[in-house]
């Protein structure tokens, strides 16, 4: 398999910092926000954003893991926080790659049932192949790819990361 690197570790770190600052600007008047990451890579990406936000801002950040069946997204969605823990707060839903929008739209639907102060979405890579009317409010990179290409984000255990096109 041929791997064309589209984001290096350093570039991903830069995107995380930029997205964290954008989130801070958007939620500057909030005392606490929730960053909900879609398992698995979306959650890792959410943790990295949360860590950066805690470094650059006084906002208290809670992290929430969102378990969704990507093959059958209409099945029950599980979150590591109870609905009461994110009700009436600002929430950012995070995933690594926005492809067709299926995963993100079903996850958005889950959170729509709870009253939120502000609701935004963030992705590292936006592929521009939407099947649903969903957009990323904060994105690392927009990429026009063919439907036959696949974008993969790798977060290694040693802390390094990269994204490639195959």
mmCIF file of C-alpha atoms in Angstrom:
data_model
loop_
_atom_site.group_PDB
_atom_site.id
_atom_site.type_symbol
_atom_site.label_atom_id
_atom_site.label_comp_id
_atom_site.label_asym_id
_atom_site.label_seq_id
_atom_site.Cartn_x
_atom_site.Cartn_y
_atom_site.Cartn_z
ATOM 1 C CA UNK A 1 0.000 0.000 0.000
ATOM 2 C CA UNK A 2 1.336 3.400 -0.988
ATOM 3 C CA UNK A 3 1.291 6.019 1.785
ATOM 4 C CA UNK A 4 1.333 9.688 0.850
ATOM 5 C CA UNK A 5 1.927 11.655 4.056
ATOM 6 C CA UNK A 6 -0.448 14.635 4.157
ATOM 7 C CA UNK A 7 0.293 15.787 7.723
ATOM 8 C CA UNK A 8 3.483 15.242 9.703
ATOM 9 C CA UNK A 9 3.667 15.105 13.501
ATOM 10 C CA UNK A 10 4.798 18.746 13.633
ATOM 11 C CA UNK A 11 1.947 19.847 11.341
ATOM 12 C CA UNK A 12 -0.619 17.971 13.439
ATOM 13 C CA UNK A 13 0.739 19.624 16.610
ATOM 14 C CA UNK A 14 0.374 23.011 14.889
ATOM 15 C CA UNK A 15 -3.239 22.182 13.856
ATOM 16 C CA UNK A 16 -4.063 21.127 17.433
ATOM 17 C CA UNK A 17 -2.717 24.421 18.794
ATOM 18 C CA UNK A 18 -4.619 26.469 16.186
ATOM 19 C CA UNK A 19 -7.896 24.606 16.786
ATOM 20 C CA UNK A 20 -7.451 25.023 20.568
ATOM 21 C CA UNK A 21 -7.049 28.792 20.118
ATOM 22 C CA UNK A 22 -10.124 28.914 17.849
ATOM 23 C CA UNK A 23 -12.136 27.016 20.460
ATOM 24 C CA UNK A 24 -10.885 29.370 23.185
ATOM 25 C CA UNK A 25 -11.937 32.400 21.119
ATOM 26 C CA UNK A 26 -15.374 30.889 20.500
ATOM 27 C CA UNK A 27 -15.962 29.863 24.132
ATOM 28 C CA UNK A 28 -14.026 32.701 25.840
ATOM 29 C CA UNK A 29 -16.973 33.642 28.083
ATOM 30 C CA UNK A 30 -17.538 30.072 29.308
ATOM 31 C CA UNK A 31 -16.160 28.760 32.588
ATOM 32 C CA UNK A 32 -16.412 25.128 31.529
ATOM 33 C CA UNK A 33 -16.744 23.268 28.233
ATOM 34 C CA UNK A 34 -16.987 19.629 27.215
ATOM 35 C CA UNK A 35 -14.890 18.139 24.443
ATOM 36 C CA UNK A 36 -16.530 14.953 23.179
ATOM 37 C CA UNK A 37 -14.290 12.754 21.029
ATOM 38 C CA UNK A 38 -15.577 9.976 18.813
ATOM 39 C CA UNK A 39 -13.705 6.750 19.630
ATOM 40 C CA UNK A 40 -11.005 5.859 18.833
ATOM 41 C CA UNK A 41 -8.915 8.422 16.933
ATOM 42 C CA UNK A 42 -11.420 11.226 17.438
ATOM 43 C CA UNK A 43 -11.107 10.715 21.193
ATOM 44 C CA UNK A 44 -7.293 10.802 21.058
ATOM 45 C CA UNK A 45 -7.503 13.994 18.980
ATOM 46 C CA UNK A 46 -10.006 15.432 21.515
ATOM 47 C CA UNK A 47 -7.623 14.648 24.396
ATOM 48 C CA UNK A 48 -4.813 16.485 22.608
ATOM 49 C CA UNK A 49 -7.046 19.530 22.012
ATOM 50 C CA UNK A 50 -8.216 19.466 25.650
ATOM 51 C CA UNK A 51 -4.627 19.310 26.898
ATOM 52 C CA UNK A 52 -3.660 22.295 24.727
ATOM 53 C CA UNK A 53 -6.755 24.248 25.822
ATOM 54 C CA UNK A 54 -5.873 23.728 29.472
ATOM 55 C CA UNK A 55 -2.401 25.111 28.716
ATOM 56 C CA UNK A 56 -3.579 28.260 26.918
ATOM 57 C CA UNK A 57 -6.819 29.143 28.725
ATOM 58 C CA UNK A 58 -8.484 29.264 32.145
ATOM 59 C CA UNK A 59 -11.510 27.314 30.850
ATOM 60 C CA UNK A 60 -12.214 24.076 32.724
ATOM 61 C CA UNK A 61 -12.288 21.262 30.166
ATOM 62 C CA UNK A 62 -14.165 17.994 30.628
ATOM 63 C CA UNK A 63 -13.497 15.194 28.175
ATOM 64 C CA UNK A 64 -16.160 12.764 26.986
ATOM 65 C CA UNK A 65 -15.630 9.570 24.991
ATOM 66 C CA UNK A 66 -18.325 8.892 22.389
ATOM 67 C CA UNK A 67 -18.770 5.253 21.337
ATOM 68 C CA UNK A 68 -20.553 4.913 18.000
ATOM 69 C CA UNK A 69 -20.836 1.927 15.694
ATOM 70 C CA UNK A 70 -19.376 3.365 12.479
ATOM 71 C CA UNK A 71 -20.795 0.523 10.351
ATOM 72 C CA UNK A 72 -24.279 0.941 11.855
ATOM 73 C CA UNK A 73 -24.391 4.478 13.345
ATOM 74 C CA UNK A 74 -28.114 4.466 14.111
ATOM 75 C CA UNK A 75 -27.486 2.005 16.941
ATOM 76 C CA UNK A 76 -27.377 3.330 20.521
ATOM 77 C CA UNK A 77 -24.519 5.770 21.149
ATOM 78 C CA UNK A 78 -22.658 5.531 24.462
ATOM 79 C CA UNK A 79 -20.895 8.450 26.155
ATOM 80 C CA UNK A 80 -18.485 8.357 29.086
ATOM 81 C CA UNK A 81 -20.325 11.323 30.665
ATOM 82 C CA UNK A 82 -23.961 11.308 31.712
ATOM 83 C CA UNK A 83 -26.251 13.775 29.927
ATOM 84 C CA UNK A 84 -26.479 15.865 33.117
ATOM 85 C CA UNK A 85 -22.679 16.326 32.974
ATOM 86 C CA UNK A 86 -22.804 18.181 29.652
ATOM 87 C CA UNK A 87 -26.280 19.761 29.777
ATOM 88 C CA UNK A 88 -26.286 23.584 29.575
ATOM 89 C CA UNK A 89 -22.578 23.725 28.700
ATOM 90 C CA UNK A 90 -20.620 24.433 25.564
ATOM 91 C CA UNK A 91 -19.730 21.228 23.723
ATOM 92 C CA UNK A 92 -17.309 20.475 20.897
ATOM 93 C CA UNK A 93 -17.757 17.171 19.077
ATOM 94 C CA UNK A 94 -14.403 15.954 17.704
ATOM 95 C CA UNK A 95 -13.414 13.340 15.123
ATOM 96 C CA UNK A 96 -10.205 12.721 13.204
ATOM 97 C CA UNK A 97 -11.572 12.582 9.623
ATOM 98 C CA UNK A 98 -14.830 13.980 8.236
ATOM 99 C CA UNK A 99 -15.552 11.840 5.213
ATOM 100 C CA UNK A 100 -19.227 11.390 4.285
ATOM 101 C CA UNK A 101 -20.482 12.990 7.494
ATOM 102 C CA UNK A 102 -22.416 9.873 8.559
ATOM 103 C CA UNK A 103 -20.611 9.355 11.882
ATOM 104 C CA UNK A 104 -20.689 13.050 12.748
ATOM 105 C CA UNK A 105 -24.387 13.561 11.897
ATOM 106 C CA UNK A 106 -25.500 10.606 14.051
ATOM 107 C CA UNK A 107 -23.295 11.787 16.916
ATOM 108 C CA UNK A 108 -24.702 15.329 16.561
ATOM 109 C CA UNK A 109 -28.205 13.852 16.709
ATOM 110 C CA UNK A 110 -27.328 12.182 20.017
ATOM 111 C CA UNK A 111 -26.246 15.486 21.604
ATOM 112 C CA UNK A 112 -29.146 17.504 20.124
ATOM 113 C CA UNK A 113 -31.520 15.933 22.687
ATOM 114 C CA UNK A 114 -29.733 17.756 25.498
ATOM 115 C CA UNK A 115 -29.919 21.541 25.979
ATOM 116 C CA UNK A 116 -26.461 22.966 25.227
ATOM 117 C CA UNK A 117 -25.230 26.571 25.453
ATOM 118 C CA UNK A 118 -23.187 26.227 22.276
ATOM 119 C CA UNK A 119 -22.462 23.234 20.052
ATOM 120 C CA UNK A 120 -19.529 23.073 17.603
ATOM 121 C CA UNK A 121 -17.653 20.391 15.687
ATOM 122 C CA UNK A 122 -13.925 19.902 15.058
ATOM 123 C CA UNK A 123 -12.001 17.549 12.764
ATOM 124 C CA UNK A 124 -8.374 17.165 11.814
ATOM 125 C CA UNK A 125 -9.077 16.341 8.135
ATOM 126 C CA UNK A 126 -12.205 17.408 6.195
ATOM 127 C CA UNK A 127 -12.417 15.351 3.007
ATOM 128 C CA UNK A 128 -15.229 17.275 1.274
ATOM 129 C CA UNK A 129 -17.260 14.152 0.370
ATOM 130 C CA UNK A 130 -20.398 14.931 2.346
ATOM 131 C CA UNK A 131 -23.434 12.712 2.167
ATOM 132 C CA UNK A 132 -25.155 14.717 4.918
ATOM 133 C CA UNK A 133 -25.415 18.482 5.547
ATOM 134 C CA UNK A 134 -22.806 18.542 8.284
ATOM 135 C CA UNK A 135 -19.778 20.797 8.549
ATOM 136 C CA UNK A 136 -16.767 21.128 10.764
ATOM 137 C CA UNK A 137 -16.604 24.439 12.609
ATOM 138 C CA UNK A 138 -12.914 23.901 13.321
ATOM 139 C CA UNK A 139 -10.732 21.906 10.928
ATOM 140 C CA UNK A 140 -7.058 21.228 10.588
ATOM 141 C CA UNK A 141 -7.038 20.776 6.812
ATOM 142 C CA UNK A 142 -9.559 20.538 3.967
ATOM 143 C CA UNK A 143 -8.631 17.972 1.384
ATOM 144 C CA UNK A 144 -10.263 17.259 -1.959
ATOM 145 C CA UNK A 145 -9.681 13.591 -2.617
ATOM 146 C CA UNK A 146 -11.190 10.989 -4.917
ATOM 147 C CA UNK A 147 -13.768 8.603 -3.504
ATOM 148 C CA UNK A 148 -11.257 5.775 -3.972
ATOM 149 C CA UNK A 149 -8.635 7.371 -1.740
ATOM 150 C CA UNK A 150 -8.579 6.770 1.993
ATOM 151 C CA UNK A 151 -7.325 9.166 4.673
ATOM 152 C CA UNK A 152 -5.858 7.540 7.778
ATOM 153 C CA UNK A 153 -4.692 9.340 10.908
ATOM 154 C CA UNK A 154 -2.176 7.537 13.114
ATOM 155 C CA UNK A 155 -1.621 8.503 16.747
ATOM 156 C CA UNK A 156 1.328 6.398 17.942
ATOM 157 C CA UNK A 157 1.753 5.420 21.573
ATOM 158 C CA UNK A 158 5.072 7.285 21.705
ATOM 159 C CA UNK A 159 3.180 10.562 21.114
ATOM 160 C CA UNK A 160 4.069 10.975 17.468
ATOM 161 C CA UNK A 161 1.351 11.211 14.857
ATOM 162 C CA UNK A 162 0.830 11.586 11.126
ATOM 163 C CA UNK A 163 -1.914 11.433 8.523
ATOM 164 C CA UNK A 164 -1.619 9.749 5.145
ATOM 165 C CA UNK A 165 -3.563 9.211 1.971
ATOM 166 C CA UNK A 166 -3.735 5.734 0.509
#
